[in-house]
PDB file of C-alpha atoms in Angstrom:
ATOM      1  CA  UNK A   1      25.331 -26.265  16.097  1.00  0.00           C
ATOM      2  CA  UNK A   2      26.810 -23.186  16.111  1.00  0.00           C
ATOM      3  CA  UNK A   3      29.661 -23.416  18.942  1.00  0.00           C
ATOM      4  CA  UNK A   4      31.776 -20.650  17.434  1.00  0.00           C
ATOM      5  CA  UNK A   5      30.544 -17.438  18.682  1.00  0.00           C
ATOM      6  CA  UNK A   6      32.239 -15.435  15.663  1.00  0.00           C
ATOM      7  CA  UNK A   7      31.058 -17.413  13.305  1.00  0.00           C
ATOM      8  CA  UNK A   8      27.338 -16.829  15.123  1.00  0.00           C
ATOM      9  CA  UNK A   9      28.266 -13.159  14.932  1.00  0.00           C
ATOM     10  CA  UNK A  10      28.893 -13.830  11.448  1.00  0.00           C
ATOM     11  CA  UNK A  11      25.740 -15.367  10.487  1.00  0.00           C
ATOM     12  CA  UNK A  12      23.396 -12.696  12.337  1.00  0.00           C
ATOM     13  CA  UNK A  13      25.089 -10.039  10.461  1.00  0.00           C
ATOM     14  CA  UNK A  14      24.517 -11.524   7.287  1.00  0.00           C
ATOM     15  CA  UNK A  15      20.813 -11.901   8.212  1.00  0.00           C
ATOM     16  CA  UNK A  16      20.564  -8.455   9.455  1.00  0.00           C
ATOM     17  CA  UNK A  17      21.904  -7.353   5.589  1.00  0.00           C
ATOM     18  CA  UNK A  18      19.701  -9.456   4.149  1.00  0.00           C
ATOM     19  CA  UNK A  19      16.685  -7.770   5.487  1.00  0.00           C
ATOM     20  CA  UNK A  20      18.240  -4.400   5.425  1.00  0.00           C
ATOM     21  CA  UNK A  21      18.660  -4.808   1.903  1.00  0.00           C
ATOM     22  CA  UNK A  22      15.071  -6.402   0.869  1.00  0.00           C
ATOM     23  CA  UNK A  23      13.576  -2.943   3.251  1.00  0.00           C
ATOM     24  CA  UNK A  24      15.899  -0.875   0.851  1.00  0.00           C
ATOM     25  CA  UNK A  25      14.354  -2.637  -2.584  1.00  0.00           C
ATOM     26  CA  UNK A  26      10.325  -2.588  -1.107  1.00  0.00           C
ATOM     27  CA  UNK A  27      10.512   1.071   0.130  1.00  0.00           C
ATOM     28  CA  UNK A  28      11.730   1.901  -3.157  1.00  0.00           C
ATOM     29  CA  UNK A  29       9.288   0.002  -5.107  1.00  0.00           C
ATOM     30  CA  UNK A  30       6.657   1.765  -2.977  1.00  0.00           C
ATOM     31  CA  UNK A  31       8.072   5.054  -3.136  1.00  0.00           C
ATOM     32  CA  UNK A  32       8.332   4.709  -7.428  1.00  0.00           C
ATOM     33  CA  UNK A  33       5.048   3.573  -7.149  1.00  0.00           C
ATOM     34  CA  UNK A  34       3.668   6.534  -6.194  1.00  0.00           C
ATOM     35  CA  UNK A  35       5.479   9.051  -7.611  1.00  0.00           C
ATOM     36  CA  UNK A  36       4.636   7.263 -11.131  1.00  0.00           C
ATOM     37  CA  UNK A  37       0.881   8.008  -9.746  1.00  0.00           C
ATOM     38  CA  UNK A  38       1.310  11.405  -9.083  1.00  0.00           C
ATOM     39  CA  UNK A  39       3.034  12.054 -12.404  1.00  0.00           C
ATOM     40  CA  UNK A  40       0.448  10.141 -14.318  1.00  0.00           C
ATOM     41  CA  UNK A  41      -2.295  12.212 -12.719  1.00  0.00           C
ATOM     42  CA  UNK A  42      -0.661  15.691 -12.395  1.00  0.00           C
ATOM     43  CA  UNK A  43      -2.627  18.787 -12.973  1.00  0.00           C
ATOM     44  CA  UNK A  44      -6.036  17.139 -12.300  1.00  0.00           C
ATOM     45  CA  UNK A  45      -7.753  17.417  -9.119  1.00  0.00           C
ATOM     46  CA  UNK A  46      -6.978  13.786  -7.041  1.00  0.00           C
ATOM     47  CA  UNK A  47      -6.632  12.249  -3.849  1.00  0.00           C
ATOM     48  CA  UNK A  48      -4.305   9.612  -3.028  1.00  0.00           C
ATOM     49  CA  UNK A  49      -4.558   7.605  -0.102  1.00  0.00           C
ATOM     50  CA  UNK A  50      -2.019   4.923   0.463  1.00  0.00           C
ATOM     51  CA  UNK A  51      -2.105   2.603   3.610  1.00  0.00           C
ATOM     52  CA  UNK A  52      -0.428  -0.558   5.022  1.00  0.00           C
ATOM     53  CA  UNK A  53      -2.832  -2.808   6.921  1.00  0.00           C
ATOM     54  CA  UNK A  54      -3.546  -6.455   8.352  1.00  0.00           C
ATOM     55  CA  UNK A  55      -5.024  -8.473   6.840  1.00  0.00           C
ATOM     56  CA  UNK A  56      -4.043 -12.072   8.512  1.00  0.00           C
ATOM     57  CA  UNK A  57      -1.828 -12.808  11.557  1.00  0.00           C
ATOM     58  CA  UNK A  58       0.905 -13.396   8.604  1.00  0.00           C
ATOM     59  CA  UNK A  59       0.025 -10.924   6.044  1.00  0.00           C
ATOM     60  CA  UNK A  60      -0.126  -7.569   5.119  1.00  0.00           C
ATOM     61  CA  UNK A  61      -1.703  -5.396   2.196  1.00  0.00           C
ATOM     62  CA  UNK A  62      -0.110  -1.942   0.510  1.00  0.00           C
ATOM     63  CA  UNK A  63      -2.706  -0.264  -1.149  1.00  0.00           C
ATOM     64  CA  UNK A  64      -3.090   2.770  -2.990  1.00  0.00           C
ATOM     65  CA  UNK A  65      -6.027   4.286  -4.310  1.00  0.00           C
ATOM     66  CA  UNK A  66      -6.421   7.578  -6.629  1.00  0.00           C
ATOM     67  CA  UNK A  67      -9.827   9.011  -6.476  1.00  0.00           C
ATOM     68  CA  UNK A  68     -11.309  12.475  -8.051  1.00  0.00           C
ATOM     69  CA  UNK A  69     -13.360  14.707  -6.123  1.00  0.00           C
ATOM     70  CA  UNK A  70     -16.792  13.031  -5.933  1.00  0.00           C
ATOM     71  CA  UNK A  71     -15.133   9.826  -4.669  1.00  0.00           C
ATOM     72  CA  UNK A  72     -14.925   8.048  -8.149  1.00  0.00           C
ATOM     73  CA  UNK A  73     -11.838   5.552  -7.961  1.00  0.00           C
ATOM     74  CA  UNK A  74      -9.697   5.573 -10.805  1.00  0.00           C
ATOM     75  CA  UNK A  75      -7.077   3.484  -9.731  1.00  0.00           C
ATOM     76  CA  UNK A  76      -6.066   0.958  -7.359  1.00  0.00           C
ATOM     77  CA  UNK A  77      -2.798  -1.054  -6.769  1.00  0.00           C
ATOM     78  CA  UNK A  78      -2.227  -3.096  -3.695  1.00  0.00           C
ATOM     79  CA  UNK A  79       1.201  -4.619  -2.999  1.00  0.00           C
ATOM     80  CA  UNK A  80       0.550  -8.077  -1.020  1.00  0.00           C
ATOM     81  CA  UNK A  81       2.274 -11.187  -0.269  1.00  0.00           C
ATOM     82  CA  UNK A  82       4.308 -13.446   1.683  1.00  0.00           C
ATOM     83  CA  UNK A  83       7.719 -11.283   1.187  1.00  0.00           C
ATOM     84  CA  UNK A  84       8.777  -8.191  -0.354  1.00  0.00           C
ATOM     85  CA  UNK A  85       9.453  -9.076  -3.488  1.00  0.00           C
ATOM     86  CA  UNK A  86       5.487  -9.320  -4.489  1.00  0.00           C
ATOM     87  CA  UNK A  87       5.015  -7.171  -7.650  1.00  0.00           C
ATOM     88  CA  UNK A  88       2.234  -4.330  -7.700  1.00  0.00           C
ATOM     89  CA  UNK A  89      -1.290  -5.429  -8.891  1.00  0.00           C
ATOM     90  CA  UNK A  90      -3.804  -3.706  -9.845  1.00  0.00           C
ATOM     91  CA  UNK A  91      -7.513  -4.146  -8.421  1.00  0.00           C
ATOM     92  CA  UNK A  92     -10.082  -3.496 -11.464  1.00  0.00           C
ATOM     93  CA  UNK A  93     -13.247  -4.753  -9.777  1.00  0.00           C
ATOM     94  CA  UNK A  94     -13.607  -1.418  -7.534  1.00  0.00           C
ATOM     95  CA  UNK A  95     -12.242   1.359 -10.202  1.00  0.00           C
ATOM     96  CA  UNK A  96     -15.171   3.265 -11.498  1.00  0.00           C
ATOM     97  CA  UNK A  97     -17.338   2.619  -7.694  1.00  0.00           C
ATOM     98  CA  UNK A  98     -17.367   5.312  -5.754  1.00  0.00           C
ATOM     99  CA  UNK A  99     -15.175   5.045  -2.430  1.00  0.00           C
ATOM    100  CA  UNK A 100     -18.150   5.741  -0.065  1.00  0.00           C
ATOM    101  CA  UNK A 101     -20.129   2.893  -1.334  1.00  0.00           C
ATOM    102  CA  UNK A 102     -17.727   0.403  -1.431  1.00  0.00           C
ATOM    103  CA  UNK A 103     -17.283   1.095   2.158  1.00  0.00           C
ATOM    104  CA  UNK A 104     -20.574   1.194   2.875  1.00  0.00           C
ATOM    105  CA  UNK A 105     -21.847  -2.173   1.489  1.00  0.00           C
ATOM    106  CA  UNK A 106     -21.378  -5.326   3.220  1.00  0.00           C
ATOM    107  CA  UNK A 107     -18.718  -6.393   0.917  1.00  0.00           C
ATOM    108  CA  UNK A 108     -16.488  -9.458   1.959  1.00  0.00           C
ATOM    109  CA  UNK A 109     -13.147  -7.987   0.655  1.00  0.00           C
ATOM    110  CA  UNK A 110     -10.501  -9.161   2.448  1.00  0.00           C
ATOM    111  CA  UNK A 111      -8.729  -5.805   1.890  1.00  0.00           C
ATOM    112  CA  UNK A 112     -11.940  -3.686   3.119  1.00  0.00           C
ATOM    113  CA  UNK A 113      -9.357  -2.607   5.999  1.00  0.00           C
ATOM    114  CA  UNK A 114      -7.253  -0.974   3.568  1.00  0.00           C
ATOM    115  CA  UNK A 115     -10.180   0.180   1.621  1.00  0.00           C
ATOM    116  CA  UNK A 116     -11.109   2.263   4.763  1.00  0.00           C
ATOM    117  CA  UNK A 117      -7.915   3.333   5.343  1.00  0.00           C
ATOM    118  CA  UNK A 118      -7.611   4.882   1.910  1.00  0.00           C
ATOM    119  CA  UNK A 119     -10.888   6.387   2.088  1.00  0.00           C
ATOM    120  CA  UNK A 120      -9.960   8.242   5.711  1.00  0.00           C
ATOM    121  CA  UNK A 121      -6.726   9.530   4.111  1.00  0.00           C
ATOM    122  CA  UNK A 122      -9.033  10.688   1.352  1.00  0.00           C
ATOM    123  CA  UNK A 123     -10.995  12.603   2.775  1.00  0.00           C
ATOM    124  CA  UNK A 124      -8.381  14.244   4.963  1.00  0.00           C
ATOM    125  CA  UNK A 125      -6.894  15.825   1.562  1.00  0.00           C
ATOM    126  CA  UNK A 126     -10.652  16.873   0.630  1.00  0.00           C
ATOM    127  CA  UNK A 127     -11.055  18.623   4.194  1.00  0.00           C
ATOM    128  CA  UNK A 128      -7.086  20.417   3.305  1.00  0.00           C
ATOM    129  CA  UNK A 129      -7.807  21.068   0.130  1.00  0.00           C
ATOM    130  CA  UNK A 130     -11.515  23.065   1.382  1.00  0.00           C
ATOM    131  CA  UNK A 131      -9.750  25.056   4.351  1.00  0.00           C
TER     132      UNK A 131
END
């Protein structure tokens, strides 16, 4: 197919840019992401826990949650789909449950993974912000 090897050379290097420059555009969605979080929430007592985990062989999940210091969620946004460009969205039908029980009940979530993840990062702030 490709029995030029510069032209090879050529084509890896444009598929190295490609991917270099969709890493670029994702960390900073990710990164404006939360910093419009901490903005929004500044001056109140938070925790933010923000994780990337599997969920499928294919597929992973972003998620950030906010909580306040008894463990109420106040916001959630998880960032998943096939490729980078996937949009923020947020997840209503666990703001307002507390992060413990949500953990705790045999929920079939397919983002419980990430749930636990936030929750662990959670409650490391709680234990930094006691000491």
């Amino acid at each position: 197919m490709l029995s030029n090897p510069f032209i090879a050379l050529l084509f890896l290097l444009l598929l190295w840019s490609l991917n270099a420059l969709s890493s670029y555009y994702y960390f900073k969605k990710v990164n404006n992401e939360i910093v419009t979080l901490k903005k929004m929430y500044k001056g109140k007592e938070r925790f933010m826990g923000a994780v990337v985990k599997k969920v499928n062989i294919f597929r992973k999940v972003m998620m950030i949650i906010v909580t306040d210091y008894n463990g109420t969620i106040t916001e959630c946004k998880y960032l998943y789909g096939y490729t980078n460009f996937s949009k923020f969205k947020k997840k209503d039908d666990i703001v307002g449950k507390n992060i413990d029980q949500i953990i705790n009940s045999s929920n079939e979530d397919k983002f419980i993974k990430a749930i636990q993840g936030c929750a662990e990062k959670i409650k490391e702030q709680k234990i930094k912000t006691i000491a």
